Short mmCIF file of C-alpha atoms and ligand atoms in Angstrom, two decimals:
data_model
loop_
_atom_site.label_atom_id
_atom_site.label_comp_id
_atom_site.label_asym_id
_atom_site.label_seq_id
_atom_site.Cartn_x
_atom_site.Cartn_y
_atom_site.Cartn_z
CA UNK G 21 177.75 -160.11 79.72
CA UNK G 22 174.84 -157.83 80.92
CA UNK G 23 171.49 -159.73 80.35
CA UNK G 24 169.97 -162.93 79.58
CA UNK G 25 166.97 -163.00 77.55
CA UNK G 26 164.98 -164.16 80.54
CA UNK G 27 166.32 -161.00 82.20
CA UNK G 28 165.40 -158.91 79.17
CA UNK G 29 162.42 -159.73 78.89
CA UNK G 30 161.81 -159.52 82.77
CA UNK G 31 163.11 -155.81 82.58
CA UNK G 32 161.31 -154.81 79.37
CA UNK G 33 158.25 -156.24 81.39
CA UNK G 34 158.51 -153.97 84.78
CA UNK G 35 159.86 -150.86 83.01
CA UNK G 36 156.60 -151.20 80.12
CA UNK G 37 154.44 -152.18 83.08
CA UNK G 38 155.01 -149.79 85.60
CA UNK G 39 155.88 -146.41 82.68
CA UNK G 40 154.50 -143.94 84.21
CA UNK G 41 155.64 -144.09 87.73
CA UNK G 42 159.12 -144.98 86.80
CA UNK G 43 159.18 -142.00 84.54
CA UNK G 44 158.00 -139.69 86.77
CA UNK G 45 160.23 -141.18 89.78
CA UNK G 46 163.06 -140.78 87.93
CA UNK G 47 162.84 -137.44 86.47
CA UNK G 48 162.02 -136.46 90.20
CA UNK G 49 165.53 -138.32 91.29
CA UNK G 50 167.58 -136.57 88.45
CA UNK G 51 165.82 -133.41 89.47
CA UNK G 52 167.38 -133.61 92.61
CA UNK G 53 170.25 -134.54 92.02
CA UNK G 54 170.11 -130.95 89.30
CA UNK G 55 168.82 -128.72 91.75
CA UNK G 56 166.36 -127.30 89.71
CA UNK G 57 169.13 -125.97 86.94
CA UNK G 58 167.13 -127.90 83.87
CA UNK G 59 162.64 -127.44 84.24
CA UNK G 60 160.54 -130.34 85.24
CA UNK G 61 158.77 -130.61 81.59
CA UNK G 62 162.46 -130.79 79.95
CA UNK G 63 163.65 -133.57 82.54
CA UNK G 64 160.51 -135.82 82.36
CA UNK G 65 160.87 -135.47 78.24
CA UNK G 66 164.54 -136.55 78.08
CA UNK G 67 163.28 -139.29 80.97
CA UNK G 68 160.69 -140.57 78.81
CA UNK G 69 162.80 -140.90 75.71
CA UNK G 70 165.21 -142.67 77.35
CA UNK G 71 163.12 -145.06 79.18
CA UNK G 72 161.56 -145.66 75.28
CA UNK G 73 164.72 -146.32 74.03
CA UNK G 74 165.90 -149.06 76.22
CA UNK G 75 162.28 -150.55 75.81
CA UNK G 76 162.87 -150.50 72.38
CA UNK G 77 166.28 -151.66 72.89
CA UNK G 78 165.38 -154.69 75.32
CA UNK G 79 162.18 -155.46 73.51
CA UNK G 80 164.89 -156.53 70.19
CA UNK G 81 168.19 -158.13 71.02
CA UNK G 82 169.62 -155.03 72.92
CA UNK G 83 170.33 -156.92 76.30
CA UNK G 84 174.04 -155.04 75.73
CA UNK G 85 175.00 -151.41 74.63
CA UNK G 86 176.32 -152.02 70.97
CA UNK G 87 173.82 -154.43 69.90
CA UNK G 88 172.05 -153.52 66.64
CA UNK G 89 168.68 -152.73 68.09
CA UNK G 90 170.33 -150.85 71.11
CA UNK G 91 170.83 -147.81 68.48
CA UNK G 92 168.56 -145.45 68.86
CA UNK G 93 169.30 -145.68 73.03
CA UNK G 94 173.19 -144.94 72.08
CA UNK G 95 171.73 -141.44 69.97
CA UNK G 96 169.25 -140.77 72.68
CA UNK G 97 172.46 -141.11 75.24
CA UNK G 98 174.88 -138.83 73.07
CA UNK G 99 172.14 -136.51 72.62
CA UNK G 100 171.43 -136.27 76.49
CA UNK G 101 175.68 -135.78 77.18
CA UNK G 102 175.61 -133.34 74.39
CA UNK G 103 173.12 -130.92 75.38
CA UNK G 104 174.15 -131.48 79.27
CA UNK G 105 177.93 -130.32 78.47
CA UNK G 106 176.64 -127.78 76.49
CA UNK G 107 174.72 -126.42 79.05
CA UNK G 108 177.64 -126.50 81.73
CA UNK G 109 176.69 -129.36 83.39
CA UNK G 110 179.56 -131.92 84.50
CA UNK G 111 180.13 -135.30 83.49
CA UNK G 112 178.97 -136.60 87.31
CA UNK G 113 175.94 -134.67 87.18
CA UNK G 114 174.90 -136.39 83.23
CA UNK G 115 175.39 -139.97 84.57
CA UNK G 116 173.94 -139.33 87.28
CA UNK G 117 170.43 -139.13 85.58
CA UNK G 118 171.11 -142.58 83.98
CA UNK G 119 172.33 -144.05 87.35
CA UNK G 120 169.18 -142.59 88.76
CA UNK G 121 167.27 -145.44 86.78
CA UNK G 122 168.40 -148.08 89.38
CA UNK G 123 167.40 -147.10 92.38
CA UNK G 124 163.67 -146.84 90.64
CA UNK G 125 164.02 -150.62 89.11
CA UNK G 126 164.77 -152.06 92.49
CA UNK G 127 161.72 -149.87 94.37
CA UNK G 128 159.94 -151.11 92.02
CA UNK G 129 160.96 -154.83 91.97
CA UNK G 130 160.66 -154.71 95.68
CA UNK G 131 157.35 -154.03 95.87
CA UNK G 132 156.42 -157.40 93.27
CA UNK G 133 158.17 -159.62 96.20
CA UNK G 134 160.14 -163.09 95.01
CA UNK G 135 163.59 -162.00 96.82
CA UNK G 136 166.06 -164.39 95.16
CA UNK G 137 165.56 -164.51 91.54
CA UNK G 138 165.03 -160.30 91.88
CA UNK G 139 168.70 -160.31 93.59
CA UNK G 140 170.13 -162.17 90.70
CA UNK G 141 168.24 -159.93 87.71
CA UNK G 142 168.74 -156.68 89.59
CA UNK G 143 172.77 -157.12 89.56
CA UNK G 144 172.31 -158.03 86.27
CA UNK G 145 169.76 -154.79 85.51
CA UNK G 146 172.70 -152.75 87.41
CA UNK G 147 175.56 -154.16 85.00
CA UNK G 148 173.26 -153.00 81.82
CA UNK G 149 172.44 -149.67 83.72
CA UNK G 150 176.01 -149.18 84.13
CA UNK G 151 177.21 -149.98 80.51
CA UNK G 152 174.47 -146.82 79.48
CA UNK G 153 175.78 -144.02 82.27
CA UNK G 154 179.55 -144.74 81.31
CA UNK G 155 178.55 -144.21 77.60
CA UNK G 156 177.30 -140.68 78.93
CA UNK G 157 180.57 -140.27 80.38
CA UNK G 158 182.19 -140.72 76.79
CA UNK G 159 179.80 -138.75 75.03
CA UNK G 160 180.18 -136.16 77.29
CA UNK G 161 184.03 -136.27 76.82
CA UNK G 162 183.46 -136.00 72.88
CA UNK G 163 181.31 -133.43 73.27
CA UNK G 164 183.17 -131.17 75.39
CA UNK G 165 186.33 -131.55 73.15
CA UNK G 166 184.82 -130.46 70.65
CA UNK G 167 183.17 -127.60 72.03
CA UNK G 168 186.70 -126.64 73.29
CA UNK G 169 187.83 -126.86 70.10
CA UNK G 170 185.08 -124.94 68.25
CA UNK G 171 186.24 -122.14 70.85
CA UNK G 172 190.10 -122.25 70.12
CA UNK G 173 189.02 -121.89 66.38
CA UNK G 174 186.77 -118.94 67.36
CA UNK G 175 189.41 -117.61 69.25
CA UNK G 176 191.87 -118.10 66.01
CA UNK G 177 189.47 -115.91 64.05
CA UNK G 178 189.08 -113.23 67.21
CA UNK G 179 192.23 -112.75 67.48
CA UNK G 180 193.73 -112.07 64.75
CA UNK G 181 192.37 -109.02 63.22
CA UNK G 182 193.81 -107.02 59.81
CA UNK G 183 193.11 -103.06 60.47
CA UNK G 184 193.66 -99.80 58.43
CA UNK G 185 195.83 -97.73 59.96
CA UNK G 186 196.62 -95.07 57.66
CA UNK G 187 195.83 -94.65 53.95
CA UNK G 188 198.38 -97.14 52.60
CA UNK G 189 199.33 -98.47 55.97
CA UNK G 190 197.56 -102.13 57.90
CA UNK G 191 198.58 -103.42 61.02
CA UNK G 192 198.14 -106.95 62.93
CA UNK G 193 198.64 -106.59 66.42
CA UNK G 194 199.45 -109.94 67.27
CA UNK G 195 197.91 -111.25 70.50
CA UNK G 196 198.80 -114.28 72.72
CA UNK G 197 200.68 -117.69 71.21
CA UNK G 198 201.69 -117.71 67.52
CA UNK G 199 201.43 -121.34 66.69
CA UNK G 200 201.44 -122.80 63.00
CA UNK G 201 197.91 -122.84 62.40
CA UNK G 202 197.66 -119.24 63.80
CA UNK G 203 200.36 -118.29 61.37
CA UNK G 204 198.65 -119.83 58.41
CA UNK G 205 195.72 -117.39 59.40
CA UNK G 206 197.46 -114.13 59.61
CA UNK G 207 199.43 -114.40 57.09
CA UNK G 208 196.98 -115.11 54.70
CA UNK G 209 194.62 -112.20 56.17
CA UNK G 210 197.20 -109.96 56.09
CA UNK G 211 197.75 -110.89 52.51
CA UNK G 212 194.29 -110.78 51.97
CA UNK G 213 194.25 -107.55 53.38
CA UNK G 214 196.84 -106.28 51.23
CA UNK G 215 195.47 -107.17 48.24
CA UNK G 216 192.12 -105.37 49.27
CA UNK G 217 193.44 -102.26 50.28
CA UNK G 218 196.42 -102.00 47.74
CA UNK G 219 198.46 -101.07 50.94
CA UNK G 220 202.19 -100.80 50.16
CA UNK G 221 203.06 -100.96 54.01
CA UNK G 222 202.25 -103.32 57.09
CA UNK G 223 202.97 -103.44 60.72
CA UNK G 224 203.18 -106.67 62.46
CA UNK G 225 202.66 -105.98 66.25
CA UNK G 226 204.12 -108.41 68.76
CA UNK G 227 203.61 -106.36 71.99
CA UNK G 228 200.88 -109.01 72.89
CA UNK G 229 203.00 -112.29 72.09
CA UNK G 230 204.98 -113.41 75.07
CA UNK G 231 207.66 -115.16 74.02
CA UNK G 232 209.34 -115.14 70.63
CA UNK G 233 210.94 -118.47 69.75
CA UNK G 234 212.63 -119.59 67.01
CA UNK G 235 208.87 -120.89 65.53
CA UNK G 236 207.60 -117.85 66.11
CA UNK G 237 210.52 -116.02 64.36
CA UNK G 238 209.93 -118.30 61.34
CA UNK G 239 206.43 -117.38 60.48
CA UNK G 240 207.07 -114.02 60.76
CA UNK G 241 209.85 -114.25 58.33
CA UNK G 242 207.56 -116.14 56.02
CA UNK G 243 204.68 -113.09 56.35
CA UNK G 244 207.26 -110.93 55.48
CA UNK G 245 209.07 -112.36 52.53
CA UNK G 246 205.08 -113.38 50.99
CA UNK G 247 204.85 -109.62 51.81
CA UNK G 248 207.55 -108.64 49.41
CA UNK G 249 206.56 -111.05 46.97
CA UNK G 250 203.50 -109.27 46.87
CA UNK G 251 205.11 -105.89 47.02
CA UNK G 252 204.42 -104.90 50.55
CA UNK G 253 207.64 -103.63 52.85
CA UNK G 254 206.65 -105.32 56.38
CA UNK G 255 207.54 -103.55 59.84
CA UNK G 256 208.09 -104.93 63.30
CA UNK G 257 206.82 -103.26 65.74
CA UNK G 258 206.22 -103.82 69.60
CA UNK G 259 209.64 -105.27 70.66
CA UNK G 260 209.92 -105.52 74.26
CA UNK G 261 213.46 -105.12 75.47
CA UNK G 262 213.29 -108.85 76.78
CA UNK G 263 211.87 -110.26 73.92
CA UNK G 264 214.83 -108.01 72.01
CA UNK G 265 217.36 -109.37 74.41
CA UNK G 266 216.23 -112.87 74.21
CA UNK G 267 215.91 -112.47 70.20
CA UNK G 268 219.81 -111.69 70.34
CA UNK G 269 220.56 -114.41 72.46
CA UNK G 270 219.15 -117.00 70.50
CA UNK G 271 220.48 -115.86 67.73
CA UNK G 272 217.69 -114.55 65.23
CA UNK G 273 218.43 -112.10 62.23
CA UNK G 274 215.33 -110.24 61.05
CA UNK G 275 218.18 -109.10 58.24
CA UNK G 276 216.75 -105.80 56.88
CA UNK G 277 213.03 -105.86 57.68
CA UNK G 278 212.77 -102.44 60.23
CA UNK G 279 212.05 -103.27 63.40
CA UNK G 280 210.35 -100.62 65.87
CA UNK G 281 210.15 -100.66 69.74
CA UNK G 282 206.05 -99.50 69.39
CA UNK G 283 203.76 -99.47 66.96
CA UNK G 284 203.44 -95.32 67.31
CA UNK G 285 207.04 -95.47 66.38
CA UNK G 286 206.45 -98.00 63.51
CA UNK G 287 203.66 -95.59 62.34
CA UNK G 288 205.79 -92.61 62.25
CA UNK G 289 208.55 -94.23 60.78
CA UNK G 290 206.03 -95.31 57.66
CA UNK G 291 204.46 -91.98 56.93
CA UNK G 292 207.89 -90.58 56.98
CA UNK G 293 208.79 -93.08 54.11
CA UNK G 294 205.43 -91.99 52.70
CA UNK G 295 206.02 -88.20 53.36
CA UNK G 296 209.30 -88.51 51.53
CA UNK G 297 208.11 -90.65 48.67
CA UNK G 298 205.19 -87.96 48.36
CA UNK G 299 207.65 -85.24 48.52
CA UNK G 300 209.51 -86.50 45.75
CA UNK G 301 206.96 -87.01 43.31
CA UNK G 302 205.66 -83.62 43.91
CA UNK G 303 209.05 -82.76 43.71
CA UNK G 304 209.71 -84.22 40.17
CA UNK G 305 206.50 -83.15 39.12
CA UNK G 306 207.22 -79.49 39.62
CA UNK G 307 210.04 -80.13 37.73
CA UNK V 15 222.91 -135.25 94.45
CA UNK V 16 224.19 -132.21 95.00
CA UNK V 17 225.45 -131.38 98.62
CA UNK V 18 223.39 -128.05 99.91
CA UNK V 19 221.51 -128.01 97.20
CA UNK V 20 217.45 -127.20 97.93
CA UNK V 21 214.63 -128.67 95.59
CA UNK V 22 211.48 -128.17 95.75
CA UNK V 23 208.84 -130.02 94.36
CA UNK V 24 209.30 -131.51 90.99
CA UNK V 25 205.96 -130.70 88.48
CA UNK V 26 205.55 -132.63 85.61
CA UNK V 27 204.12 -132.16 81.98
CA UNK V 28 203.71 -134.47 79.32
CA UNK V 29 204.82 -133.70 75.94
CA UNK V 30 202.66 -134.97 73.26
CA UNK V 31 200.89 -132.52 71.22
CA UNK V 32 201.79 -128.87 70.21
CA UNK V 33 199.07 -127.47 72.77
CA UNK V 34 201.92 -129.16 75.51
CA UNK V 35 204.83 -126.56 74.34
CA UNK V 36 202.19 -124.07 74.95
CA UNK V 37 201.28 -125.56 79.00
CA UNK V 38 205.23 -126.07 79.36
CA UNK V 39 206.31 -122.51 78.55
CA UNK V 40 203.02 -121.83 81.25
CA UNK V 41 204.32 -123.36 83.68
CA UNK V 42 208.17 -122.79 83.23
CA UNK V 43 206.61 -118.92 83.87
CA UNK V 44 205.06 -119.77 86.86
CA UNK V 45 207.81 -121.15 88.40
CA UNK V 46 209.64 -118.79 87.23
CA UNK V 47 208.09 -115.96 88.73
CA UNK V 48 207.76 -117.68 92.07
CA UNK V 49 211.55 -118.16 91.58
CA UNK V 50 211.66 -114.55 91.23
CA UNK V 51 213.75 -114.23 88.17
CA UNK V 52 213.45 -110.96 86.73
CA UNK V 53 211.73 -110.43 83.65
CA UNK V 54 215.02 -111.01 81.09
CA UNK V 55 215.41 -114.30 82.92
CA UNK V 56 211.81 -115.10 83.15
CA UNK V 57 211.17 -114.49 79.10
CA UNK V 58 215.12 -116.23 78.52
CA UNK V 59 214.51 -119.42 80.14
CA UNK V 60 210.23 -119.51 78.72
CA UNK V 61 211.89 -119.42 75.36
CA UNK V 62 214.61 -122.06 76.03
CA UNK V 63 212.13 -124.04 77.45
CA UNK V 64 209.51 -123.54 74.23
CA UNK V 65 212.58 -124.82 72.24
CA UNK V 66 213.95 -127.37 74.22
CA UNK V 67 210.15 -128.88 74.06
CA UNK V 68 209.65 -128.58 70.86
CA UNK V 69 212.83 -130.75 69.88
CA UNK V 70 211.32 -133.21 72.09
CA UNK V 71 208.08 -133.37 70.89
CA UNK V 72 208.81 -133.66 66.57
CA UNK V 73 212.28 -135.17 67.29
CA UNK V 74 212.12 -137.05 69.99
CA UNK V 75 208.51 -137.99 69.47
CA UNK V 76 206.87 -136.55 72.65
CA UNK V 77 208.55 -137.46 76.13
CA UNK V 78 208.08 -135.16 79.47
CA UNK V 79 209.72 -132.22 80.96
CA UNK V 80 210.20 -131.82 84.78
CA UNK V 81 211.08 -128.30 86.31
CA UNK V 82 211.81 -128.05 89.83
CA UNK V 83 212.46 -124.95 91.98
CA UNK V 84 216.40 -125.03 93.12
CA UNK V 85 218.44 -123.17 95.90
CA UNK V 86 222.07 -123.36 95.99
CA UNK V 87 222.94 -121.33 99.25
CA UNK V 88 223.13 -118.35 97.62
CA UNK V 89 220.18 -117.85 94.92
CA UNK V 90 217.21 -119.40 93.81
CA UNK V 91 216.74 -120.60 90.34
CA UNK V 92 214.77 -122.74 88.07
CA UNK V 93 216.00 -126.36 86.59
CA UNK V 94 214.26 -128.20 83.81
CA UNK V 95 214.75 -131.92 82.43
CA UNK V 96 213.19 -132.87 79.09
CA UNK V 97 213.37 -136.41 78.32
CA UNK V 98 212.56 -138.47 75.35
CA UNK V 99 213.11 -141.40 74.26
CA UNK V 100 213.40 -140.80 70.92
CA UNK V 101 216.22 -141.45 68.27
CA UNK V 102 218.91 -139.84 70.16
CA UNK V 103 221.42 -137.00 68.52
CA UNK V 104 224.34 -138.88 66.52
CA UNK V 105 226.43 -135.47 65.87
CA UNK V 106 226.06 -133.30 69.26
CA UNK V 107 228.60 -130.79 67.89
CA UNK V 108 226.86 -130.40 64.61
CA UNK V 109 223.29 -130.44 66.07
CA UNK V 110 224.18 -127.52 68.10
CA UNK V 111 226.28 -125.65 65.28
CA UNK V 112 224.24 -122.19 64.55
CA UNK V 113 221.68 -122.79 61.81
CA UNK V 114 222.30 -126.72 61.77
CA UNK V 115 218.75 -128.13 60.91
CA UNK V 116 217.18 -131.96 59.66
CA UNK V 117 213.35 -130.45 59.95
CA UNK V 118 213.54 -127.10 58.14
CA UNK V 119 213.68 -125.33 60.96
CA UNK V 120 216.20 -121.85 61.55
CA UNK V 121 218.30 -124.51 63.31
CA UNK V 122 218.94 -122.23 66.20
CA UNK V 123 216.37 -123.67 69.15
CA UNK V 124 219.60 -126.12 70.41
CA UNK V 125 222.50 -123.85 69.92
CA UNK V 126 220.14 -121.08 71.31
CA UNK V 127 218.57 -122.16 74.35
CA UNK V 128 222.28 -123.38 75.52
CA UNK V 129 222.90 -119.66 75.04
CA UNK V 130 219.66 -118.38 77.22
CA UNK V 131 220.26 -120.47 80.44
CA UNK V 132 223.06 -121.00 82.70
CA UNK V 133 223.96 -124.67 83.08
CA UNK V 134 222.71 -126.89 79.94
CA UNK V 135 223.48 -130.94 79.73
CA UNK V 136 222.68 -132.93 77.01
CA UNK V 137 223.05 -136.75 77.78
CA UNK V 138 222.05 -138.36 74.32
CA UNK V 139 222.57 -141.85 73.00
CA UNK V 140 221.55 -143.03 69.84
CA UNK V 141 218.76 -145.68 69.72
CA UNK V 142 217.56 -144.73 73.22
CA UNK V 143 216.93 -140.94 73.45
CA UNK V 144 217.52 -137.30 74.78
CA UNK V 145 217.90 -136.22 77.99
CA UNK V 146 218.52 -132.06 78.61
CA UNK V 147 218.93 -130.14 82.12
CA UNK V 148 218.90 -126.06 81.93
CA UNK V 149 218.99 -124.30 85.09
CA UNK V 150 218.89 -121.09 85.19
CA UNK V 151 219.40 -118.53 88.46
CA UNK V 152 218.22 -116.08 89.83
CA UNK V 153 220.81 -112.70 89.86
N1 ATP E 424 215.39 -134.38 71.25
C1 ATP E 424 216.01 -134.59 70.07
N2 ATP E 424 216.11 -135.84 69.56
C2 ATP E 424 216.72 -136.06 68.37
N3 ATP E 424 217.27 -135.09 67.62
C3 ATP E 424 217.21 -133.83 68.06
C4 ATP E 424 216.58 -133.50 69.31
N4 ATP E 424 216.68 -132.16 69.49
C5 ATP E 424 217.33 -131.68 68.42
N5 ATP E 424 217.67 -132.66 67.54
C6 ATP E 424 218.41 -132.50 66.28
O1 ATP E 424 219.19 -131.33 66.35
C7 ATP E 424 218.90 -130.47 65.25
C8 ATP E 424 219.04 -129.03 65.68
O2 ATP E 424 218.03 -128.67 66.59
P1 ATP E 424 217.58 -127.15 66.69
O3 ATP E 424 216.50 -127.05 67.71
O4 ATP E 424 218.79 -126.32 66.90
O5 ATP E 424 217.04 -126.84 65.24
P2 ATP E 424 215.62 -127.14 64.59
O6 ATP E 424 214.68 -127.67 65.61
O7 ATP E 424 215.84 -127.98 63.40
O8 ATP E 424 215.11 -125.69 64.13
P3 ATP E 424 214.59 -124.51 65.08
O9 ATP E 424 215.52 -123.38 64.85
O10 ATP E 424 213.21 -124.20 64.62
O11 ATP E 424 214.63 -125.01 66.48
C9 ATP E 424 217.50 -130.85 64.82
O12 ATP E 424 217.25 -130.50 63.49
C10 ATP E 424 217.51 -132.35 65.07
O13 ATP E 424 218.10 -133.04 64.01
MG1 MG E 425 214.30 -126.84 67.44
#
């Protein structure tokens, strides 16, 4: 598909021959094309590794992207997306340094002369130069998902804090959408938390969840029942009257787990459980 | 279609992960809002639609939603298809009885969201999928 071994051997020949001004021309076109957002001694380092790689590449059988010798040119190309969507930059502008490589190879073939044969191996050149910048563009894809997702777990742990409140009393204001794997998290902080603190009460806030759905309504049955099992009497606190009105309509029971509009009110209503329990056993104690 | 009935442009979402219940109730909001339901209606038809997605995404097996802006003369309101093509519903009666459920779910995201909107149609055929419209207006 990309190169003959004529070609290869042609192109292993001009980029070996001519190193260090197609190194330095290049990392001078990508450094355009950056506008200065990476330094010069970065770009001509990542230039020169790259330019070593497909040498070493074309030099064994690598005339095409996934041949055996082509390796360490595929690491040196996930490497370069990596760090460039790391640093912010898009997909266009990490290509773009590979792309950058032809317009060097045919200045530089231009200047050896031979017009016909250089027409047919610089298409050829192009097709191989081509196979290397879309690879960036996967990389760069891969890379980015996964930085995405390394946030979205960050943001599970953010988000999802288990805080004293009161002697006995921990609260989880809830913040944003209350998906499964969120779920799995609180609950078992909370538990957690529980445990810790040997906490007899705890608040689940929902002032900050949007909607309340039937999914929703399910996990926080769950947290409340493993609650129970564990000893722990669960409040509901921070139900807005459209999430109450849309609770209704749907047709969700909390059964007997106290629900309060705020979680001031849910806090009140727990120390006066408290206040009366203490009352009591003073009470009996006095007895 | 309707006679005198205004619609504006249809959006799109595909529904093939759980992160796309999360962009559909987004943008059910949006529209929403620029709908100008009030904020009952708003949160109502967000949670119909979270529902109504759902279904189609663990038992239809992912399909798309559509929700266009409507105007009937009189009000504005919001109208949503989700489409699947998925195993269809054999029992519609039973599948929207309260607390009916094949997944372990409360069984109330069917029967429910018919309760949250205005208008709800479920054309359903076994072997070939789910279709369900919900409009709901403005007041
Ligand atoms: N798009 C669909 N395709 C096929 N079957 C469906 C579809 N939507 C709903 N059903 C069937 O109808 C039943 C009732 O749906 P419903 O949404 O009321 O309950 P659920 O999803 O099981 O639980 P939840 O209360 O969490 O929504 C489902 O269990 C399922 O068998
Ligand atoms: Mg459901």
């Amino acid at each position: 598909m990309a190169l003959d071994a004529a070609q290869g051997s042609r192109l292993a020949g001009l980029l070996g021959d001519h190193a260090e001004q197609i190194v330095k021309r290049w990392a001078d076109s990508v450094a355009v094309s950056l506008r200065g957002r990476l330094s010069q001694a970065e770009l001509q380092s990542q230039v020169r590794e790259l330019h070593r790689a497909l040498l070493v590449a074309l030099e064994g059988d690598g005339r095409e992207l996934h041949a055996e010798s082509a390796g360490e040119l595929r690491a040196v190309l996930s490497e370069l997306s990596r760090s460039r969507a790391r640093r912010g930059f898009t997909a266009t502008e990490t290509a773009v340094s590979v792309f950058a490589l032809k317009d060097i190879v045919l200045e530089t073939m231009s200047a050896g002369g031979g017009a016909e044969q250089n027409l047919r191996d610089f298409v050829a050149y192009s097709a191989l130069i081509d196979q290397l910048g879309l690879f960036t563009f996967e990389s760069y894809a891969k890379a980015r998902e996964e930085l995405i997702a390394d946030q979205a777990e960050q943001l599970l742990e953010l988000s999802t804090p288990v805080v004293k409140l009161w002697e006995g009393v921990v609260a989880v204001p809830l913040v944003g959408t209350l998906d499964s794997a969120r779920a799995q998290v609180v609950m078992e902080r909370l538990l957690q938390t529980l445990v810790d603190t040997g906490s007899p009460y705890a608040i689940i806030d929902i002032t900050g969840v949007p909607a309340v759905d039937t999914q929703v309504a399910q996990h926080i049955l769950k947290t409340v029942v493993a609650a129970r099992l564990m000893g722990a009497d669960c409040i509901i606190s921070g139900i807005r009257p459209q999430i109450a009105q849309t609770i209704v309509a749907l047709g969700i029971e909390f059964g007997d787990i106290a629900t309060k509009a705020s979680l001031a009110d849910a806090l009140r209503h727990v120390l006066k459980l408290t206040g009366v329990d203490a009352a009591r056993r003073n009470a009996r104690r006095e007895s | 279609m309707t006679a005198g009935l205004g619609l504006g442009r249809p959006q799109t979402q595909a529904i093939v992960g759980d992160e796309d219940v999360v962009r559909v109730r987004q943008l059910v909001r949006t529209v929403a809002v620029a709908a100008k339901l009030s904020l009952v209606d708003q949160t109502k038809l967000v949670t119909a639609a979270s529902e109504l997605a759902r279904n189609t995404l663990v038992y239809g097996g992912g399909g798309q939603v559509e929700v266009t802006t409507v105007d009937n003369g009189r009000r504005q309101g919001v109208r949503i298809v989700f489409t699947d093509s998925g195993p269809g519903i054999p029992d519609l009666e039973l599948a929207l009885t309260d607390g009916y459920t094949t997944g372990g779910g409360l069984g109330l995201g069917l029967s429910g969201a018919r309760r949250l909107v205005d208008e709800f149609d479920i054309q359903t055929a076994v072997g070939q999928g789910t279709r369900i419209t919900v409009t709901k207006w403005s007041r």
